[in-house]
XYZ file of C-alpha atoms in Angstrom:
565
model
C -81.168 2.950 -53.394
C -83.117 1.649 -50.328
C -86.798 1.233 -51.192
C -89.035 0.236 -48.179
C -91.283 -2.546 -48.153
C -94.033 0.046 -47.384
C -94.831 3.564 -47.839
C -92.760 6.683 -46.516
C -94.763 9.395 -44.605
C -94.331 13.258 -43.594
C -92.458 13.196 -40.520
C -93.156 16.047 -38.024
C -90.850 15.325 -35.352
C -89.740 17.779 -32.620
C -86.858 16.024 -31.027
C -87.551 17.924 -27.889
C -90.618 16.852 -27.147
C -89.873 12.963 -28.639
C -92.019 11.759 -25.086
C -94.871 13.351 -26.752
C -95.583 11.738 -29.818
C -97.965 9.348 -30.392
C -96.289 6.360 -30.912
C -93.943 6.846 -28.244
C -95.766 5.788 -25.300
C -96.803 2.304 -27.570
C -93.213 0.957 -27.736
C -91.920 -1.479 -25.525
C -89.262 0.584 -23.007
C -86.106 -1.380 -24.630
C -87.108 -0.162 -27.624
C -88.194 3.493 -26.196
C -85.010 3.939 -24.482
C -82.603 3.358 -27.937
C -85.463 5.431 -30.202
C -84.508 8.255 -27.067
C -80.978 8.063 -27.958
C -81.386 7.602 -31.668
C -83.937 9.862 -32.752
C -83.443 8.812 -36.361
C -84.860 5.229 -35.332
C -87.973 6.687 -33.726
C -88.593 8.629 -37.110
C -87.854 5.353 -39.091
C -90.634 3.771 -36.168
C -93.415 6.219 -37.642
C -93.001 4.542 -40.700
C -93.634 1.880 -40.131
C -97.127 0.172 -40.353
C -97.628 -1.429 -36.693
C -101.175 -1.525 -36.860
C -100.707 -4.178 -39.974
C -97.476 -5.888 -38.709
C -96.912 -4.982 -35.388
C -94.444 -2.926 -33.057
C -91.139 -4.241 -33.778
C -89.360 -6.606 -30.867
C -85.863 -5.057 -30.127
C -83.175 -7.102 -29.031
C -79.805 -6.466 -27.895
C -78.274 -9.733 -29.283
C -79.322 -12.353 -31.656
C -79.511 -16.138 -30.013
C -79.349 -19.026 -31.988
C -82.534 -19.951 -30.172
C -84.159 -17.394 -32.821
C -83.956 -19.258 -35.457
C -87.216 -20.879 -34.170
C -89.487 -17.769 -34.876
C -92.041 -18.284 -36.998
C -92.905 -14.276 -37.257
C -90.325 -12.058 -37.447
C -90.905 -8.140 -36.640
C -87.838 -7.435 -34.929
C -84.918 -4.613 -34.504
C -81.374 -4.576 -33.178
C -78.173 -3.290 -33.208
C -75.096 -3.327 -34.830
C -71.265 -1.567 -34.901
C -71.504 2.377 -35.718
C -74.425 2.791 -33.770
C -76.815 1.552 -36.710
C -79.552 -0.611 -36.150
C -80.891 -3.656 -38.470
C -85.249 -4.031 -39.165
C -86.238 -7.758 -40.057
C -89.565 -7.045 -41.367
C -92.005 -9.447 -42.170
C -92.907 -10.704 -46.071
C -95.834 -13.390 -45.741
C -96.474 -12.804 -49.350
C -92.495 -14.818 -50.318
C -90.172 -17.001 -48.591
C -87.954 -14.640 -47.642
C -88.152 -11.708 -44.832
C -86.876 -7.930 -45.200
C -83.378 -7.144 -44.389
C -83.458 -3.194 -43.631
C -80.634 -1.110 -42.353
C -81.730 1.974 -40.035
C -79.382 4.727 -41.056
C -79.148 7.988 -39.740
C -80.178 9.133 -43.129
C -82.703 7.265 -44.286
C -85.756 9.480 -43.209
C -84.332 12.208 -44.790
C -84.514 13.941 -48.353
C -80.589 14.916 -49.102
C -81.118 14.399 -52.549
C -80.613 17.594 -53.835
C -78.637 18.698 -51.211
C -75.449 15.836 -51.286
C -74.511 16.904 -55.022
C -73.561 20.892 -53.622
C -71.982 19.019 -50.478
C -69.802 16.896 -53.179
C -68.928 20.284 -54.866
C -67.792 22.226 -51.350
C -65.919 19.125 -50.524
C -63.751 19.370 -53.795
C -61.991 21.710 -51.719
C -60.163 19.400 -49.526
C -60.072 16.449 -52.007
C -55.807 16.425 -51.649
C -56.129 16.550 -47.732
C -58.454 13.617 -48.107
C -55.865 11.693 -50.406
C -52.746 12.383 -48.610
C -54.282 11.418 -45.145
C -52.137 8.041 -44.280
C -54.959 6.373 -41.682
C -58.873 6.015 -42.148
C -59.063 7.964 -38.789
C -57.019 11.203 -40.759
C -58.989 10.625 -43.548
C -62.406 11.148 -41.350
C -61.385 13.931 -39.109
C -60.439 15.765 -42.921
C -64.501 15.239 -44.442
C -65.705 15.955 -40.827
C -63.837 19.187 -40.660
C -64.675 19.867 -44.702
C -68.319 19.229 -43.890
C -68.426 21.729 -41.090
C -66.536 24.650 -43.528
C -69.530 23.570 -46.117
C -72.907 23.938 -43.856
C -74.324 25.586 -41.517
C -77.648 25.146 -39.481
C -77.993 29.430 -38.226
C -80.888 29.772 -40.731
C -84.466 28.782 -41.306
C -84.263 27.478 -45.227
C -82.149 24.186 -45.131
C -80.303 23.515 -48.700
C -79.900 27.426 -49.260
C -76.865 29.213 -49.681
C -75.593 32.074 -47.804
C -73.497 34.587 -48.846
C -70.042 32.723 -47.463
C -70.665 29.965 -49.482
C -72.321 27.670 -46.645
C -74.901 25.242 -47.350
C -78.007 26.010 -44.702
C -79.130 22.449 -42.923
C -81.199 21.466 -40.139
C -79.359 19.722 -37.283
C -80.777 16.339 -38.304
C -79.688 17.372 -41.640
C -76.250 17.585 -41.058
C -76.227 14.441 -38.914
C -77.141 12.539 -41.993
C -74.903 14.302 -44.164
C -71.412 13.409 -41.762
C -73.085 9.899 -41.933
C -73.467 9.656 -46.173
C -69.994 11.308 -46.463
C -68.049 9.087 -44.103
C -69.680 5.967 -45.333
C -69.386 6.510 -48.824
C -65.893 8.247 -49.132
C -64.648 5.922 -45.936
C -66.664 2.925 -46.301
C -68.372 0.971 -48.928
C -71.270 2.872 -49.498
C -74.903 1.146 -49.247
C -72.557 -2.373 -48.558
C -71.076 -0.820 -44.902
C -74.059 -1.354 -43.086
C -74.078 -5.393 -43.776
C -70.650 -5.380 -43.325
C -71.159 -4.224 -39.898
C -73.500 -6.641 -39.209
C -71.624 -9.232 -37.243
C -75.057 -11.447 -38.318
C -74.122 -11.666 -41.657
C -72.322 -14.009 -43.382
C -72.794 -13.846 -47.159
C -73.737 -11.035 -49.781
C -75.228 -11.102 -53.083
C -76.060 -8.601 -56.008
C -77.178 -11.242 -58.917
C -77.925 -8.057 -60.677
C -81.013 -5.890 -61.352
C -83.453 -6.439 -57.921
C -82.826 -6.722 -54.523
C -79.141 -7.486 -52.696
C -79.809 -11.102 -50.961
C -78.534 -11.972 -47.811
C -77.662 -14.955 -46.052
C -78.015 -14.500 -41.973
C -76.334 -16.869 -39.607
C -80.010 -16.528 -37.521
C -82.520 -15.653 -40.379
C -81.223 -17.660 -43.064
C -82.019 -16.712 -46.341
C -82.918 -12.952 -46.358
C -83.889 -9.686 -49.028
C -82.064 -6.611 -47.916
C -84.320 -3.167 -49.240
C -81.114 -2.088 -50.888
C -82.125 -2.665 -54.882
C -80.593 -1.622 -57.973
C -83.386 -0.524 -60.562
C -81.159 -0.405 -63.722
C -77.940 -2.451 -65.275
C -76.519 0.645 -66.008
C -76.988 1.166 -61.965
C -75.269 -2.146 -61.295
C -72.490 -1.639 -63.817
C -71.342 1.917 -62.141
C -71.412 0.174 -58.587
C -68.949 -2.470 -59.715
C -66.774 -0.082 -61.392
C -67.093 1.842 -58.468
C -66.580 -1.085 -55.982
C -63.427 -2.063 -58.125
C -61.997 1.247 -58.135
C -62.205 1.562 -54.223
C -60.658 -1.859 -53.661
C -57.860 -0.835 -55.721
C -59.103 -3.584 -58.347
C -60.671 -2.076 -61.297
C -62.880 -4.342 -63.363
C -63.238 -3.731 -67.018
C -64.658 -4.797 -70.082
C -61.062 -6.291 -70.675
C -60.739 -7.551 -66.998
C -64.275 -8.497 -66.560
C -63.883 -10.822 -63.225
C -62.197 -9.252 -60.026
C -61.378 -11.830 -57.039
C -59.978 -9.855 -54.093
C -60.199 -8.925 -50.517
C -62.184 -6.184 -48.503
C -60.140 -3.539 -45.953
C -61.950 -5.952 -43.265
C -61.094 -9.084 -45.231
C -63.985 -10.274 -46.221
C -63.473 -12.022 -49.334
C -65.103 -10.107 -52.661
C -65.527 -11.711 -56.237
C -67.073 -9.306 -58.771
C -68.175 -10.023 -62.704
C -68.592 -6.900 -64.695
C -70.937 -6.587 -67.781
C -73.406 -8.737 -69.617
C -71.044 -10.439 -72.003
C -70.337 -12.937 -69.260
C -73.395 -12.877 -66.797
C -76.324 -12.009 -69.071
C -78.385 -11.081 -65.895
C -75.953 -8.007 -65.945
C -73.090 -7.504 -63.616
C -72.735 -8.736 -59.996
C -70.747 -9.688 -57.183
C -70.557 -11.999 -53.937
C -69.176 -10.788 -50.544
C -68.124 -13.622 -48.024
C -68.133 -11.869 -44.945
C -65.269 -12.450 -42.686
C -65.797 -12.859 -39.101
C -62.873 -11.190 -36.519
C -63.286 -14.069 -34.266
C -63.810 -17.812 -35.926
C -66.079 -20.383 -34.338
C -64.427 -22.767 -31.879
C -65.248 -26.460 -32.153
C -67.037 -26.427 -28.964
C -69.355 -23.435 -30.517
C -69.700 -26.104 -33.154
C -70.693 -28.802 -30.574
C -73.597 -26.222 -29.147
C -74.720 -25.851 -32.829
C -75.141 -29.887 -33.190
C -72.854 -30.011 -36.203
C -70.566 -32.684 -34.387
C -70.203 -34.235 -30.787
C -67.394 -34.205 -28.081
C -66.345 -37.656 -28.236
C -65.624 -36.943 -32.543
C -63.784 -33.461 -31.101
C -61.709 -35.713 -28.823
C -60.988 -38.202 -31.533
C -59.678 -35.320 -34.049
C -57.687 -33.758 -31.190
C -55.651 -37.067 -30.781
C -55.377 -37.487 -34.615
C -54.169 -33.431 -34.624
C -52.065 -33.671 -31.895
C -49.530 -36.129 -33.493
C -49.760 -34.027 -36.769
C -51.406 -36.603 -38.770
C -53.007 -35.400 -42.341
C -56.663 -34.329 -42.419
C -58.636 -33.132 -45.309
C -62.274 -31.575 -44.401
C -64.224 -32.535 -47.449
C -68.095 -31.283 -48.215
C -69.590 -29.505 -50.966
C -70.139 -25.428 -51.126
C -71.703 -23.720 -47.967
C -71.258 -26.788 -45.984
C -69.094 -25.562 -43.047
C -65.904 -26.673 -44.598
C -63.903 -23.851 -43.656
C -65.524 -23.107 -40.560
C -64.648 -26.734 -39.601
C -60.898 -26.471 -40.555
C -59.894 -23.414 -38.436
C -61.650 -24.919 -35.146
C -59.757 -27.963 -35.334
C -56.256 -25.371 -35.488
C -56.910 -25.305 -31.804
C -55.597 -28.966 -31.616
C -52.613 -28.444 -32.989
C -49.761 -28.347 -30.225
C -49.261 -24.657 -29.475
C -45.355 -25.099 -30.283
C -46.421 -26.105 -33.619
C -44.732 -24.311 -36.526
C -47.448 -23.867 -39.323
C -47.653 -22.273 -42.531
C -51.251 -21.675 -43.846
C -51.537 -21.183 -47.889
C -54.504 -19.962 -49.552
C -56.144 -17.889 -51.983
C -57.751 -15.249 -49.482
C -57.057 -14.897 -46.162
C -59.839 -16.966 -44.118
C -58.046 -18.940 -42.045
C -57.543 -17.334 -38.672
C -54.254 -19.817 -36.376
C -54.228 -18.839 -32.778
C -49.916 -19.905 -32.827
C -47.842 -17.726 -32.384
C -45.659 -19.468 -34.889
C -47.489 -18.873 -38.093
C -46.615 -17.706 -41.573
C -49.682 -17.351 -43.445
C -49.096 -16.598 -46.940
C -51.550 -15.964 -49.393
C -51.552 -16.211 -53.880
C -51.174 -13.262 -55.697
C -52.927 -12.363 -58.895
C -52.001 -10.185 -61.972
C -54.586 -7.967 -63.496
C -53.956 -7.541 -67.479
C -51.289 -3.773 -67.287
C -50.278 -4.858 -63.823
C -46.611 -4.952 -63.349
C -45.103 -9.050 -61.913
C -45.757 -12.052 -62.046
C -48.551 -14.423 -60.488
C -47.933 -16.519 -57.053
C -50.256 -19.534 -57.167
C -51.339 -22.141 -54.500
C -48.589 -24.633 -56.292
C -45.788 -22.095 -55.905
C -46.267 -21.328 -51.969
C -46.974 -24.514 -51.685
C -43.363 -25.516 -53.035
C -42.004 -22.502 -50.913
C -43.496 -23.644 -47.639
C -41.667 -27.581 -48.017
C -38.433 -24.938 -47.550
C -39.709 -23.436 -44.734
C -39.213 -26.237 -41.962
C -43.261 -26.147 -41.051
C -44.363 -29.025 -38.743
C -48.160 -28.720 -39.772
C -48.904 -27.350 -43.940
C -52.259 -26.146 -43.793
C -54.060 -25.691 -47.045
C -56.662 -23.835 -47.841
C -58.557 -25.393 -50.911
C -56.826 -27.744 -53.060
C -58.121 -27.662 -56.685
C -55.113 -28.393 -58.772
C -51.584 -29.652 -59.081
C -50.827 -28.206 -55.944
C -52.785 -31.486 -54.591
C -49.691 -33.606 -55.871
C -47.539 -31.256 -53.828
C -49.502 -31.750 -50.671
C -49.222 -35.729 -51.297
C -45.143 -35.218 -51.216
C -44.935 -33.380 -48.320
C -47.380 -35.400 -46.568
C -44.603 -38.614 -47.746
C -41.466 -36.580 -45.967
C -43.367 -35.768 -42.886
C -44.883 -32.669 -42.980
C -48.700 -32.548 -41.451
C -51.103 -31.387 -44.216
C -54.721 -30.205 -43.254
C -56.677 -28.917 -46.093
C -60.136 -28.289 -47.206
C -61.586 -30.631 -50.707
C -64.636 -30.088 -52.619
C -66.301 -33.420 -52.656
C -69.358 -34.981 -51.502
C -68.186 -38.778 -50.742
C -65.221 -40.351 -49.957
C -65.576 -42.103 -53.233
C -65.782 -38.659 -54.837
C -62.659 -37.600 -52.982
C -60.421 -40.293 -53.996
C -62.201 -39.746 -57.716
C -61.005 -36.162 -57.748
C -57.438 -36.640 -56.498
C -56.561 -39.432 -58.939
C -58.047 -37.707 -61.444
C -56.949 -34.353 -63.804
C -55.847 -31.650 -63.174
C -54.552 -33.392 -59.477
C -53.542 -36.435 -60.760
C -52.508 -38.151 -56.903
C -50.721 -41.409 -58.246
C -52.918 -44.301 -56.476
C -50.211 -45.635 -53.999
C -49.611 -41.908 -52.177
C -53.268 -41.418 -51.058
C -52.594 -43.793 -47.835
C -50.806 -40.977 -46.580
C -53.473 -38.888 -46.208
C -55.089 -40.350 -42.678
C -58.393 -38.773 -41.931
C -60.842 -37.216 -43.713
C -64.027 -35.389 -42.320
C -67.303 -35.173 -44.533
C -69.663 -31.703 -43.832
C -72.612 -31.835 -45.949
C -75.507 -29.265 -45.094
C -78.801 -31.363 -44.990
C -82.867 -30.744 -43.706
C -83.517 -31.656 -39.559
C -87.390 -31.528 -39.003
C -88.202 -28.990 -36.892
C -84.641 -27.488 -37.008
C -84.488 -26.461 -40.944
C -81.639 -26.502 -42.741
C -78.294 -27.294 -40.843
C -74.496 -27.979 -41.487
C -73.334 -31.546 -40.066
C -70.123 -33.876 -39.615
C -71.865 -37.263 -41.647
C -68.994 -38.838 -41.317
C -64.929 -39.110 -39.893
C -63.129 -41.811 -42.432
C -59.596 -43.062 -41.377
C -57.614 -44.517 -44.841
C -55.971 -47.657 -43.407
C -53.803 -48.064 -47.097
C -53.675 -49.421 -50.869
C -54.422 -52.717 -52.218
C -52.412 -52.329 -55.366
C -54.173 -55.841 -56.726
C -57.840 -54.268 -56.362
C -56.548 -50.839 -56.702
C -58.642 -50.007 -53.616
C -58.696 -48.187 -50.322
C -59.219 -50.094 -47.048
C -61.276 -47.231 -44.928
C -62.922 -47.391 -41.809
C -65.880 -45.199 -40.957
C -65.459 -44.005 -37.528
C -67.792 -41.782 -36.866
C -71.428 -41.259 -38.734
C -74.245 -39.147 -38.255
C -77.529 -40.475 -37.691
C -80.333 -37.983 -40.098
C -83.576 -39.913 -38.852
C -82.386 -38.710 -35.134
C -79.246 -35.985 -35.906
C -77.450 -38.116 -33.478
C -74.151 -39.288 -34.173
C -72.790 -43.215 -33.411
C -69.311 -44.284 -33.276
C -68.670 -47.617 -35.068
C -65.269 -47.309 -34.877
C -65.129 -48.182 -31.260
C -62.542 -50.566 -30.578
C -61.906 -50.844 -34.575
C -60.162 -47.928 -34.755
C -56.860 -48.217 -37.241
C -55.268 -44.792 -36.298
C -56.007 -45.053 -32.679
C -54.771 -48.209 -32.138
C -51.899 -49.065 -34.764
C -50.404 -45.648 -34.803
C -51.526 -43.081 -31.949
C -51.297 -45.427 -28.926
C -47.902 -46.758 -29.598
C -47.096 -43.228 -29.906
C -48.261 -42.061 -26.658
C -46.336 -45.259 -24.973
C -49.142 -47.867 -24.723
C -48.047 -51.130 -25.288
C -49.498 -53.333 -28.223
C -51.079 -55.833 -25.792
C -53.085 -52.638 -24.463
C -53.557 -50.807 -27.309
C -57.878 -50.473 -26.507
C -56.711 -48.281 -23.723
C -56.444 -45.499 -25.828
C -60.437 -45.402 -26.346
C -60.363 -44.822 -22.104
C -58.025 -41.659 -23.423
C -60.649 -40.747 -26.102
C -63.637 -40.739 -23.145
C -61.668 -38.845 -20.840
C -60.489 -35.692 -23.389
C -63.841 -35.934 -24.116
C -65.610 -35.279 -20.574
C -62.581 -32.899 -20.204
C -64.475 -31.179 -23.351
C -67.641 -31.168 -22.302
C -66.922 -29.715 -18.483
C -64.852 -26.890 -20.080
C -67.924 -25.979 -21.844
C -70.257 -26.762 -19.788
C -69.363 -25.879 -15.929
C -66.551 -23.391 -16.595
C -68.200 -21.936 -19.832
C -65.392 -22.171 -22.564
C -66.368 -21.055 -25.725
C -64.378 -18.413 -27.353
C -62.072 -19.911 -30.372
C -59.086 -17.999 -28.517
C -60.165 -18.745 -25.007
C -60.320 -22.285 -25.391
C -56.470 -22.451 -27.583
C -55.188 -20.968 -24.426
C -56.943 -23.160 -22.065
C -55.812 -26.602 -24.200
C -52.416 -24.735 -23.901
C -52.687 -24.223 -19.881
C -53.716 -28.438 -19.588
C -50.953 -29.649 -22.528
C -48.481 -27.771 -20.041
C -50.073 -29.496 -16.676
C -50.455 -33.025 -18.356
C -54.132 -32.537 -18.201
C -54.737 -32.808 -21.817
């Protein structure tokens, strides 16, 4: 249920005359002219206590600039015509998170149990409806046959069986229906939010919230009981199409938008009751220059992993959890030569490749009475060395699939992959190690590896940097060491970045400059290359305003073609 971080009132709203209220007149006109349109917003407004907090700020969009405010009593929109209430919480560290629905100033308690009983009805229309659009024009059409608003006594029954509503009744009504029987009930309006980028239940309390403005964040949605929690699992399983049980406690799986959802079901296993985690996917990734506004790396370290990509050398994106890791891998996919053939392999789809020429393939699981057999990371992995790729691209490697990666890397193939591990020394610890077990003399082949960590700026809060580019010059079998050079390193007592791997550079000089026809007595040209792609960088974004992941693949494409690039 949604519970408000203050009190609900009697409403006495007469849409008609909405100019005339009191409030009205107070709000600032962005906000008057949306509560005009949505007249369930204006009622939520009322609500609200503005002479202790304030009249909300509405905004249209979210700016990273945001992040900056130090009191936040704000509104704005997202998809479905919904709109999102960050309300201040000086008494915790962590702000409101309320969704505006078109129900939410309404009591449809009793009235939503006779709706589920009139809608029984049409329950094998629903089912045999092949598209979510069929689906909703059969509960829009079975809601219309159940109510009515011709009468004076909303919840009452006539004599045909119709369920008497108010207009602003049945608004909220097609809204509960279609969101719960369509959607994922009190989850769809986060998932809507285009803000959002994690969600957690850790059980009984509030769902948490992690905003890619706000940070850290409580949403008013709370389960009161376990028992409450337990039933939305089962319920979340079931709609999924991945039941969780008391025998199949722990449910790993995607979302219709593919967001990626893990659930774990009872307290046997999570004595804080049952929960679940929603990574939130996002339709369009972050390119690396959105990355470059954000601080977490510089052009000149873009133009140095461009060259490095461009010849399909091996690069493994290494940080701990929540540090970008991801996020970093699929912006550097817009390096990779457009005529590239890649295959992608990973648990859940989160990778999104702008080539053409992709086959992205993806582990399956088998649920205890489910019918096959398992597809892990090792067995695509051993699949794709079949499929001719010029670039393997890895999602996470955790296990033996690691020692796969290492062969392919040995007959050629480009590998890019993500690692959980905080150093380099903790890298090379982990692949030599169980269950991975890397024999010592294969790791040269991997050539580049780029360290995210998430770390504390003053004045800036908590942010997600590069610390560090590493090339792997080889193996001294006698020391059983790893000759690295640290090319690029990020600066915390400035969040700058320096480059001491100007004119030391092993990859750029011993492998990418003979490559692109510089002769060895003129090798330290190549760092006049590396300046040049990167002003070409920084006047895409800058003066023509590049930005979108997609945009720019196509624009690297355009200058690859002209010789620009």
């Amino acid at each position: 249920m949604v519970i408000l971080p203050f009190p609900r009132k009697n409403l006495n709203i007469d849409k008609k005359h909405i100019y005339h209220c009191d409030l009205y007149p107070q709000l600032p006109k962005p906000l008057q002219e949306v509560a005009a349109e949505r007249n369930y917003l204006l009622e939520y407004l009322h609500w609200v206590p503005v002479g202790e907090v304030g009249i909300p700020v509405y905004y249209s969009k979210l700016s990273r600039a945001m992040k900056k405010l130090k009191y936040r009593n704000l509104i704005y929109p997202i998809k479905g015509g919904l709109f999102v209430h960050i309300y201040p919480d000086l008494k915790s560290g962590r702000d409101y998170y309320i969704p505006i629905e078109p129900s939410i100033t309404l009591e449809l308690d009793s009235i939503m149990p006779k709706i589920e009983r009139q809608l029984m009805d049409i329950a094998e229309q629903v089912g045999s409806a092949e598209t979510e659009e069929e689906r909703k024009k059969v509960l829009l059409k079975g809601i219309d046959m159940a109510c009515t608003t011709n009468h004076t006594m909303p919840g009452l029954f006539r004599k045909n069986g119709k369920i008497h509503v108010t207009p602003r009744q049945l608004e909220g009504i097609k809204y509960l229906v279609l969101r719960d029987k369509i959607g994922l009930g009190v989850l769809q309006p986060l998932l809507l939010d285009p803000y959002i980028e994690d969600i957690g239940c850790s059980g009984v309390g509030n769902i948490f919230i992690e905003h890619s403005i706000f940070g850290s964040l409580k949403s008013a949605i709370v389960f009161s009981s376990f028992e409450e929690v337990d039933d939305f699992v089962i319920w979340l399983g079931e709609r999924v199409k991945k039941p969780v049980t008391v025998r199949n406690p722990i449910v790993d799986t995607m979302l219709p938008d593919g967001s990626r959802l893990n659930v774990v079901y009872g307290k046997e296993i999570s004595k804080r009751g049952s929960n679940f985690t929603i990574r939130k996917f996002s339709e369009t990734p972050y390119s690396i220059l959105e990355l470059i506004d954000l601080g977490t790396i510089n052009y000149l370290m873009v133009a140095y992993l461009s060259l490095v990509l461009e010849e399909h050398m091996n690069v493994f994106v290494v940080g701990e959890t929540a540090s970008g890791k991801t996020t970093m891998l699929n912006a550097l996919t817009t390096f990779i030569p457009p005529d590239s053939r890649i295959v992608s392999i990973e648990d859940s789809p989160e990778l999104q490749v702008p080539h053409k020429n992709w086959i992205r393939e993806v582990t399956r699981g088998v649920s205890r009475g489910e019918k096959g057999e398992a597809v892990g990371m090792f067995d695509l992995l051993k699949a794709a060395l079949r499929q001719r790729p010029d670039i393997i691209i890895v999602g996470e490697i955790r296990g033996r699939e690691g020692l796969v990666a290492f062969q392919a890397m040995q007959v050629g193939h480009g590998v890019m992959s993500t690692f959980h591990a905080s150093s380099m020394q903790k890298l090379i610890q982990r692949l030599t190690g169980d269950p991975i077990n890397v024999p010592k003399p294969y790791l040269d082949n991997l050539d580049v590896v780029v360290i995210q960590n998430t770390a504390k700026v003053p004045g800036k809060g908590a942010v997600r940097r590069t610390t560090s580019i590493n090339e792997i010059v080889g193996y001294d079998p006698s020391s059983s060491s790893y000759p690295l050079i640290e090319v690029f390193r990020w600066k915390p007592e400035t969040d700058t970045f320096e480059f001491p791997g100007h004119m030391n550079s092993y990859l750029l000089e011993a492998k990418i400059a003979p490559k692109r026809g510089i002769p060895p007595r003129e090798r330290k040209k190549i760092y006049e290359e590396l300046e040049r792609r990167a002003r070409i960088l920084e006047r895409l974004h800058k003066d023509k305003g590049v930005k979108d992941f997609y945009e720019l693949f196509q624009v690297l494409a355009e200058a690859r073609r002209k010789g620009l690039f």
